[in-house]
Coordinates of C-alpha atoms and ligand atoms in Angstrom, one line a residue:
M223 CA 141.0 114.6 141.8
A224 CA 142.7 112.1 139.6
E225 CA 145.2 111.1 137.1
R226 CA 143.8 111.2 133.5
P227 CA 144.8 109.6 130.3
I228 CA 147.3 111.5 128.2
V229 CA 146.3 112.1 124.6
I230 CA 148.8 110.6 122.2
Y231 CA 149.9 112.1 118.8
G232 CA 147.3 111.5 116.1
N233 CA 144.4 112.7 118.2
Q234 CA 143.0 115.9 116.7
V235 CA 142.5 117.5 120.1
L236 CA 146.2 118.2 120.1
R237 CA 145.7 120.4 117.0
K238 CA 143.0 122.7 118.4
V239 CA 143.6 126.2 119.6
C240 CA 142.6 126.4 123.3
D241 CA 140.1 128.8 124.8
P242 CA 141.0 131.5 127.3
V243 CA 140.0 130.8 130.9
E244 CA 137.3 133.3 131.9
E245 CA 137.3 132.7 135.6
I246 CA 139.3 130.7 138.1
N247 CA 136.4 128.6 139.3
Q248 CA 136.2 125.0 140.7
E249 CA 136.3 123.6 137.2
I250 CA 139.7 125.2 136.6
K251 CA 141.0 124.2 140.1
D252 CA 140.0 120.6 139.3
L253 CA 141.7 120.8 135.9
V254 CA 145.0 122.0 137.5
S255 CA 144.7 119.3 140.1
D256 CA 144.2 116.6 137.4
L257 CA 147.1 118.0 135.4
T258 CA 149.3 117.9 138.5
D259 CA 148.4 114.2 139.3
T260 CA 148.8 113.2 135.7
L261 CA 152.2 114.9 135.3
K262 CA 153.5 113.4 138.6
K263 CA 152.5 109.9 137.5
A264 CA 154.0 110.4 134.1
R265 CA 157.2 111.9 135.6
G266 CA 157.2 114.7 133.0
L267 CA 158.4 118.2 133.3
G268 CA 155.3 119.9 131.9
L269 CA 151.8 119.2 130.8
A270 CA 149.2 121.3 128.9
A271 CA 145.4 121.0 129.3
P272 CA 144.8 119.8 125.7
Q273 CA 147.0 116.8 126.5
I274 CA 144.3 115.6 128.9
S275 CA 141.6 116.6 126.4
E276 CA 140.7 120.0 127.9
L277 CA 140.8 122.9 125.4
K278 CA 141.7 125.5 128.0
R279 CA 144.7 127.9 128.1
V280 CA 146.4 126.2 131.0
F281 CA 149.7 124.4 131.5
I282 CA 151.8 123.4 134.4
L283 CA 155.5 123.0 134.8
D284 CA 157.4 120.9 137.4
L285 CA 161.1 121.2 136.9
S286 CA 162.0 119.8 140.3
A287 CA 163.4 116.6 138.7
I288 CA 166.2 118.6 137.1
D289 CA 166.3 121.6 139.5
I290 CA 165.8 120.9 143.2
T291 CA 164.9 124.6 143.8
A292 CA 162.0 124.4 141.3
S293 CA 158.4 124.0 142.4
L294 CA 155.2 123.3 140.5
K295 CA 154.1 126.4 138.5
V296 CA 150.7 127.0 137.1
F297 CA 150.2 129.1 134.0
I298 CA 146.7 130.3 133.2
N299 CA 146.1 132.4 130.0
P300 CA 149.8 132.7 129.4
E301 CA 151.1 135.3 127.0
I302 CA 154.6 135.2 125.5
M303 CA 155.8 138.8 125.8
E304 CA 159.3 138.5 124.4
T305 CA 161.6 135.9 123.0
S306 CA 165.4 136.3 122.5
E307 CA 166.8 136.4 119.0
E308 CA 169.5 134.0 120.3
E309 CA 168.5 130.4 119.9
A310 CA 169.5 127.3 121.8
E311 CA 169.4 123.7 120.6
I312 CA 168.0 121.5 123.4
E313 CA 166.7 117.9 123.4
E314 CA 162.9 117.8 123.9
G315 CA 160.4 115.1 124.6
C316 CA 156.7 115.3 125.0
L317 CA 154.3 113.1 127.0
S318 CA 152.1 112.9 123.9
F319 CA 155.0 111.3 121.9
P320 CA 156.2 108.5 124.2
G321 CA 159.8 107.6 123.7
L322 CA 160.5 110.3 121.1
Y323 CA 163.3 112.8 121.8
Q324 CA 164.8 115.3 119.4
K325 CA 167.1 118.3 119.6
I326 CA 165.2 121.4 118.6
Y327 CA 166.1 125.0 118.1
R328 CA 164.0 127.6 119.9
P329 CA 164.7 131.0 121.4
A330 CA 167.1 130.7 124.4
K331 CA 165.2 133.1 126.6
V332 CA 161.5 134.0 127.0
K333 CA 159.5 136.5 129.0
V334 CA 156.0 135.2 129.8
R335 CA 153.0 136.7 131.6
A336 CA 150.3 134.5 133.1
T337 CA 147.8 134.2 135.9
D338 CA 148.3 131.8 138.8
L339 CA 145.7 129.6 140.5
K340 CA 144.9 132.4 143.0
G341 CA 144.1 134.8 140.2
N342 CA 147.3 136.8 140.5
Q343 CA 149.0 137.9 137.4
F344 CA 152.8 137.3 137.3
E345 CA 155.7 137.7 134.9
L346 CA 158.6 135.4 134.5
A347 CA 161.8 135.8 132.6
A348 CA 163.4 132.4 131.9
D349 CA 166.2 130.8 130.2
G350 CA 167.7 127.2 129.9
M351 CA 165.2 124.3 130.5
T352 CA 162.6 126.6 132.0
A353 CA 162.4 128.7 128.9
R354 CA 162.4 125.6 126.8
A355 CA 159.5 124.1 128.7
I356 CA 157.5 127.3 128.7
L357 CA 157.8 127.6 124.9
H358 CA 157.0 123.9 124.4
E359 CA 153.9 124.0 126.6
Y360 CA 152.7 127.3 125.2
D361 CA 152.7 125.8 121.8
H362 CA 150.3 123.1 122.9
L363 CA 147.7 125.8 123.6
E364 CA 148.0 126.9 120.0
G365 CA 147.7 123.4 118.6
V366 CA 151.4 123.4 117.7
L367 CA 153.5 120.3 118.5
F368 CA 157.3 119.9 118.8
I369 CA 157.5 117.9 115.6
D370 CA 156.4 121.2 113.9
R371 CA 159.6 122.8 115.2
M372 CA 161.9 120.1 113.9
S373 CA 163.9 120.4 110.8
S374 CA 162.2 118.7 107.8
F375 CA 165.1 116.4 107.8
A376 CA 164.5 115.3 111.4
R377 CA 160.8 114.9 110.6
T378 CA 161.5 112.7 107.6
M379 CA 163.9 110.6 109.7
L380 CA 161.2 110.1 112.3
R381 CA 158.3 109.4 109.9
G382 CA 158.2 105.7 110.6
R383 CA 158.1 106.2 114.4
L384 CA 155.5 108.9 114.2
R385 CA 153.3 106.6 112.1
K386 CA 153.7 103.9 114.7
L387 CA 152.6 106.3 117.5
K388 CA 149.5 107.1 115.6
V389 CA 148.6 103.5 115.0
V390 CA 149.1 102.5 118.6
S391 CA 147.0 105.4 120.0
Ligands
LIG636 ZN1 154.3 118.3 124.8

């Protein structure tokens, strides 16, 4: 399959709630393959289907750039089962907001359940960057963006840059 254009902030597709995957058919396999190619080319850590204009509950993570033991993980119909009360402040970026990085508070730990490409359900308890990436990508499936998680102060500070992103896209 192929690399696809990444949707940039301002495009309403990023604000839609994605539909569950009914069946892991060829269409879904192709989607995951496109997400993988697109993520590799963009050198990102994670990518959600709506970022390539597919309103499906699918995202992938590839944390191998920061953790050599990590491999590509596919999350189909993910459910957040638990988040820790403890929060962590970690800098995030998003391929739909090129060049924008901001420290954001989110739960430090997360437990997620999802289906893999073979149709097997799995559960994962994560912390650190993995937890952060899961929460960030999961938000995309709900039409929520990382700017929504910033303090209103940070958002105000970034207003000019956000406007520019919208204009360019
Ligand atoms: Zn993102």
